[in-house]
Amino acid sequence: MWRSIIDDWAQRRVARHRPDVRLAKWRAVRVAGIVLVVIGAVLDLLFAFTPFLLLRIFLMVISIPPLVVGVILTIVLSAKIAGLQRINPGLGKELASPPAPAGERRVARRIPRGEAGTTAGLDRDKIDKLKALFSVSERVKIDDIASMLGTSRKETIETLIVLSKTVTFQIREDVVIVNKGQTEELISELDKQFGEWETKEQAKSGKI
């Protein structure tokens, strides 16, 4: 029971620090900052057109805090968002590809590796997205990996179980835990496995 509670807490903590979650939060705060700037500007306009001295003083005093806070939030959050998007170029767009039509499993475009006889697997974009996922945290949801690969959750779990015999990582409930030093090896093995999946798909469809 306690282990389950701790795992749930850890997953929520990891989720809070995912780049897409942080980006959404920072954008929301930046919007709040812009709203504060607008409120401050409106109060300043009222101050400029109000003939009563006491009311003008009151409007001037209450317009300064939202204006200052709003400008600071907007500038700071814009810089943080730009920095996060430089580190993760795919952010701001949908990280996962659109779901495959019912009854079909999406297969990534194969890219040449430059060596005759080798099997290409994931395209470069998917590899980069997987690396971005694992660079954020050592704990990655299986659903996120499946989404990146374009495979079903069942296929992904079965593959991870097989790979866990040769690559050092843990599968705990719906999370994969990978040590930083093992990330490249796991992605490489997933890449190879994806190439095998694609070869089977082509064999079924009669393309090879």
Tab-separated table of C-alpha atoms in Angstrom:
chain	number	residue	atom	x	y	z
A	1	MET	CA	0.000	0.000	0.000
A	2	TRP	CA	2.674	2.491	1.067
A	3	ARG	CA	4.796	1.590	-1.944
A	4	SER	CA	1.854	2.296	-4.241
A	5	ILE	CA	1.241	5.664	-2.571
A	6	ILE	CA	4.922	6.613	-2.891
A	7	ASP	CA	4.962	5.557	-6.563
A	8	ASP	CA	1.844	7.629	-7.302
A	9	TRP	CA	3.378	10.639	-5.565
A	10	ALA	CA	6.626	10.198	-7.527
A	11	GLN	CA	4.729	9.969	-10.826
A	12	ARG	CA	2.797	13.155	-10.078
A	13	ARG	CA	6.024	14.910	-9.143
A	14	VAL	CA	7.678	13.797	-12.396
A	15	ALA	CA	4.619	14.849	-14.398
A	16	ARG	CA	4.800	18.349	-12.901
A	17	HIS	CA	8.342	18.704	-14.227
A	18	ARG	CA	7.676	17.414	-17.732
A	19	PRO	CA	8.518	20.117	-20.293
A	20	ASP	CA	5.037	20.123	-21.850
A	21	VAL	CA	3.429	20.546	-18.403
A	22	ARG	CA	5.833	23.338	-17.454
A	23	LEU	CA	5.217	25.059	-20.791
A	24	ALA	CA	1.442	25.007	-20.240
A	25	LYS	CA	1.828	26.413	-16.708
A	26	TRP	CA	4.224	29.145	-17.808
A	27	ARG	CA	1.944	30.140	-20.666
A	28	ALA	CA	-0.995	30.391	-18.260
A	29	VAL	CA	1.023	32.594	-15.887
A	30	ARG	CA	2.188	34.756	-18.803
A	31	VAL	CA	-1.444	35.255	-19.852
A	32	ALA	CA	-2.209	36.306	-16.258
A	33	GLY	CA	0.671	38.793	-16.481
A	34	ILE	CA	-0.710	40.248	-19.721
A	35	VAL	CA	-4.146	40.569	-18.099
A	36	LEU	CA	-2.578	42.470	-15.191
A	37	VAL	CA	-0.844	44.824	-17.637
A	38	VAL	CA	-4.168	45.479	-19.378
A	39	ILE	CA	-5.884	46.162	-16.033
A	40	GLY	CA	-3.094	48.577	-15.057
A	41	ALA	CA	-3.310	50.344	-18.425
A	42	VAL	CA	-7.101	50.738	-18.117
A	43	LEU	CA	-6.722	52.200	-14.628
A	44	ASP	CA	-4.086	54.611	-15.983
A	45	LEU	CA	-6.492	55.746	-18.685
A	46	LEU	CA	-9.192	56.336	-16.078
A	47	PHE	CA	-6.633	58.283	-14.056
A	48	ALA	CA	-5.849	60.492	-17.065
A	49	PHE	CA	-9.508	61.347	-17.766
A	50	THR	CA	-10.796	61.655	-14.175
A	51	PRO	CA	-11.312	65.290	-13.057
A	52	PHE	CA	-11.521	64.566	-9.314
A	53	LEU	CA	-8.182	64.847	-7.504
A	54	LEU	CA	-8.773	62.239	-4.798
A	55	LEU	CA	-10.105	59.740	-7.315
A	56	ARG	CA	-7.092	60.376	-9.573
A	57	ILE	CA	-4.707	59.725	-6.670
A	58	PHE	CA	-6.582	56.525	-5.798
A	59	LEU	CA	-6.514	55.309	-9.422
A	60	MET	CA	-2.820	56.100	-9.733
A	61	VAL	CA	-1.985	54.157	-6.571
A	62	ILE	CA	-4.000	51.042	-7.473
A	63	SER	CA	-2.822	51.011	-11.117
A	64	ILE	CA	0.898	50.738	-10.323
A	65	PRO	CA	1.030	47.230	-8.673
A	66	PRO	CA	-0.807	45.299	-11.453
A	67	LEU	CA	1.144	47.156	-14.126
A	68	VAL	CA	4.549	46.442	-12.555
A	69	VAL	CA	3.754	42.825	-11.634
A	70	GLY	CA	2.197	42.163	-15.047
A	71	VAL	CA	5.202	43.535	-16.958
A	72	ILE	CA	7.649	41.508	-14.830
A	73	LEU	CA	5.634	38.276	-15.219
A	74	THR	CA	5.264	38.764	-18.975
A	75	ILE	CA	8.983	39.431	-19.541
A	76	VAL	CA	10.242	36.680	-17.218
A	77	LEU	CA	7.812	34.014	-18.444
A	78	SER	CA	8.422	34.888	-22.106
A	79	ALA	CA	12.161	34.388	-21.537
A	80	LYS	CA	11.595	31.076	-19.698
A	81	ILE	CA	9.265	29.785	-22.430
A	82	ALA	CA	11.744	30.753	-25.161
A	83	GLY	CA	14.543	28.986	-23.253
A	84	LEU	CA	12.473	25.824	-22.761
A	85	GLN	CA	11.541	25.746	-26.451
A	86	ARG	CA	15.200	26.133	-27.438
A	87	ILE	CA	16.087	23.093	-25.313
A	88	ASN	CA	13.059	21.117	-26.586
A	89	PRO	CA	12.338	22.315	-30.157
A	90	GLY	CA	9.266	20.072	-30.438
A	91	LEU	CA	7.439	21.839	-27.583
A	92	GLY	CA	4.526	24.039	-28.437
A	93	LYS	CA	3.449	21.490	-31.009
A	94	GLU	CA	1.773	18.206	-30.180
A	95	LEU	CA	4.514	15.885	-28.893
A	96	ALA	CA	2.727	12.727	-29.930
A	97	SER	CA	1.649	11.991	-33.472
A	98	PRO	CA	-2.081	11.721	-34.259
A	99	PRO	CA	-3.637	8.382	-33.335
A	100	ALA	CA	-3.697	5.715	-36.014
A	101	PRO	CA	-7.049	4.853	-37.645
A	102	ALA	CA	-9.028	2.049	-36.027
A	103	GLY	CA	-7.682	-1.377	-36.901
A	104	GLU	CA	-4.359	-0.001	-38.146
A	105	ARG	CA	-1.028	0.532	-36.465
A	106	ARG	CA	0.977	3.487	-37.650
A	107	VAL	CA	4.479	2.642	-38.908
A	108	ALA	CA	7.188	5.305	-38.995
A	109	ARG	CA	8.944	6.165	-42.239
A	110	ARG	CA	12.139	4.178	-42.482
A	111	ILE	CA	15.358	6.096	-43.044
A	112	PRO	CA	18.588	4.713	-44.496
A	113	ARG	CA	21.453	4.078	-42.106
A	114	GLY	CA	24.174	4.246	-44.752
A	115	GLU	CA	25.108	0.563	-44.449
A	116	ALA	CA	23.953	-2.085	-46.885
A	117	GLY	CA	21.985	-4.866	-45.272
A	118	THR	CA	21.124	-2.980	-42.051
A	119	THR	CA	17.515	-2.505	-40.991
A	120	ALA	CA	16.358	1.040	-40.390
A	121	GLY	CA	13.978	1.581	-37.514
A	122	LEU	CA	12.620	4.786	-36.004
A	123	ASP	CA	12.911	8.024	-37.921
A	124	ARG	CA	15.160	10.726	-36.473
A	125	ASP	CA	12.244	12.792	-35.164
A	126	LYS	CA	10.944	9.915	-33.001
A	127	ILE	CA	14.428	9.163	-31.678
A	128	ASP	CA	14.885	12.815	-30.694
A	129	LYS	CA	11.494	12.848	-28.963
A	130	LEU	CA	12.341	9.687	-27.011
A	131	LYS	CA	15.655	11.225	-25.941
A	132	ALA	CA	13.805	14.370	-24.857
A	133	LEU	CA	11.389	12.266	-22.775
A	134	PHE	CA	14.187	10.418	-20.988
A	135	SER	CA	16.269	13.579	-20.550
A	136	VAL	CA	13.529	15.133	-18.403
A	137	SER	CA	13.313	12.276	-15.920
A	138	GLU	CA	14.465	8.736	-15.297
A	139	ARG	CA	10.792	7.749	-14.944
A	140	VAL	CA	8.787	7.740	-18.187
A	141	LYS	CA	5.219	6.519	-18.636
A	142	ILE	CA	4.759	3.490	-20.880
A	143	ASP	CA	1.842	5.271	-22.582
A	144	ASP	CA	4.186	8.114	-23.567
A	145	ILE	CA	6.685	5.651	-25.071
A	146	ALA	CA	3.894	3.856	-26.949
A	147	SER	CA	2.621	7.184	-28.248
A	148	MET	CA	6.083	8.109	-29.517
A	149	LEU	CA	6.530	4.744	-31.236
A	150	GLY	CA	3.011	4.696	-32.647
A	151	THR	CA	2.441	1.226	-31.213
A	152	SER	CA	-0.183	-0.173	-28.886
A	153	ARG	CA	0.352	-0.213	-25.125
A	154	LYS	CA	0.323	-4.039	-25.146
A	155	GLU	CA	3.010	-4.263	-27.837
A	156	THR	CA	5.136	-1.711	-26.028
A	157	ILE	CA	4.910	-3.521	-22.687
A	158	GLU	CA	5.737	-6.876	-24.303
A	159	THR	CA	8.758	-5.348	-26.034
A	160	LEU	CA	9.985	-3.653	-22.862
A	161	ILE	CA	9.723	-6.927	-20.948
A	162	VAL	CA	11.893	-8.629	-23.581
A	163	LEU	CA	14.408	-5.759	-23.634
A	164	SER	CA	14.642	-5.721	-19.826
A	165	LYS	CA	16.547	-9.012	-20.057
A	166	THR	CA	19.417	-7.344	-21.936
A	167	VAL	CA	19.142	-3.641	-20.989
A	168	THR	CA	19.241	-2.437	-17.390
A	169	PHE	CA	15.955	-0.696	-16.529
A	170	GLN	CA	12.878	-1.328	-14.381
A	171	ILE	CA	9.186	-1.583	-15.229
A	172	ARG	CA	7.074	-0.492	-12.279
A	173	GLU	CA	3.309	-0.444	-12.877
A	174	ASP	CA	2.889	1.951	-15.849
A	175	VAL	CA	6.322	3.579	-15.562
A	176	VAL	CA	9.741	2.727	-17.018
A	177	ILE	CA	12.703	3.681	-14.806
A	178	VAL	CA	16.018	4.050	-16.655
A	179	ASN	CA	19.385	5.102	-15.298
A	180	LYS	CA	20.894	7.992	-17.222
A	181	GLY	CA	23.754	5.846	-18.496
A	182	GLN	CA	21.356	3.280	-19.982
A	183	THR	CA	19.100	5.676	-21.924
A	184	GLU	CA	21.035	5.501	-25.198
A	185	GLU	CA	21.161	1.711	-25.060
A	186	LEU	CA	17.408	1.408	-24.438
A	187	ILE	CA	16.556	3.805	-27.286
A	188	SER	CA	18.926	1.915	-29.581
A	189	GLU	CA	17.208	-1.392	-28.740
A	190	LEU	CA	13.758	0.144	-29.251
A	191	ASP	CA	15.009	1.422	-32.597
A	192	LYS	CA	16.079	-2.085	-33.651
A	193	GLN	CA	12.812	-3.595	-32.430
A	194	PHE	CA	10.804	-1.027	-34.357
A	195	GLY	CA	12.689	-2.010	-37.523
A	196	GLU	CA	11.677	-5.624	-36.926
A	197	TRP	CA	8.033	-4.594	-36.406
A	198	GLU	CA	8.065	-2.672	-39.656
A	199	THR	CA	9.606	-5.583	-41.570
A	200	LYS	CA	6.826	-7.862	-40.279
A	201	GLU	CA	4.186	-5.306	-41.252
A	202	GLN	CA	5.577	-5.095	-44.766
A	203	ALA	CA	5.726	-8.906	-44.997
A	204	LYS	CA	2.054	-9.128	-44.004
A	205	SER	CA	1.065	-6.528	-46.590
A	206	GLY	CA	3.094	-8.322	-49.287
A	207	LYS	CA	5.506	-5.437	-49.855
A	208	ILE	CA	8.537	-7.637	-49.165
